[in-house]
Amino acid sequence: MLENTAVNNNLPWLVIGDLNIILHDTEKFSTQPIDVNEAPLFGHKILDLDLVDLSTTGCPLTWSNKRSGHALIEQRLDRGLATESWLLLYPNTTISIMLAIGSDHHQILLNSNPTWQTGKIPFKFFGPWLDHKDCRKIIDECWRRNLTGSSAFLIARKLKDIKLHLRVWNKEVYGNIKTNIEECKHLFWLHDNYFRTHRSDAFSLAMKKLRD
């Protein structure tokens, strides 16, 4: 696939995802050694096609068999490869390795313009709020308020009141989901630094907390 793309396409291009291969022994944690024939073959192919292996930040290994003890295997199977002409268009490109939740692969996030700043986060209704009795109570109370004005005004005003009350309730009672997830970022430290022998068990417990 890489050869055909390089031969038949003169445009700048990038391929990113699970390539299911490792290039160096530093890209694997296991009691089993890497395939000394397969890794150089793929490495030479990258050089022959003038592709650049994009560096990453975050967890250094992107896949795990999630087993314990000596049966644990972790590898960097996911990566981004780009032509030099593509990198000239996006010289500030970064690839971040995110945390895997419910998968044996970590997500990889490509940012071709890391200096771009997002604006204010818009209000979004979080579906699981409805499982909490307080949420339905807030909506009911806001909707029952006696106001005067046109039908369009009444609907807009009540929706605004619901949004404002839910924002406060989410922060003070339900728990700010984004903040809670940020507090779980210690998983990155755990993934890279925890003592190897018991790391998989501790990591499983930490992942359960993050899922919850």
PDB file of C-alpha atoms in Angstrom, residues 106 116-117 119 135-136 151 161 183:
ATOM      1  CA  HIS A 106      -4.263   3.985  22.650  1.00  0.00           C
ATOM      2  CA  TRP A 116      -4.223  27.311  17.232  1.00  0.00           C
ATOM      3  CA  GLN A 117      -6.236  28.268  20.301  1.00  0.00           C
ATOM      4  CA  GLY A 119     -12.442  29.631  22.062  1.00  0.00           C
ATOM      5  CA  CYS A 135     -31.431  17.013  36.658  1.00  0.00           C
ATOM      6  CA  ARG A 136     -35.079  16.232  35.889  1.00  0.00           C
ATOM      7  CA  SER A 151     -44.135  31.712  22.821  1.00  0.00           C
ATOM      8  CA  ASP A 161     -32.512  29.195  32.648  1.00  0.00           C
ATOM      9  CA  GLU A 183      -7.389  14.558  37.624  1.00  0.00           C
TER      10      GLU A 183
END
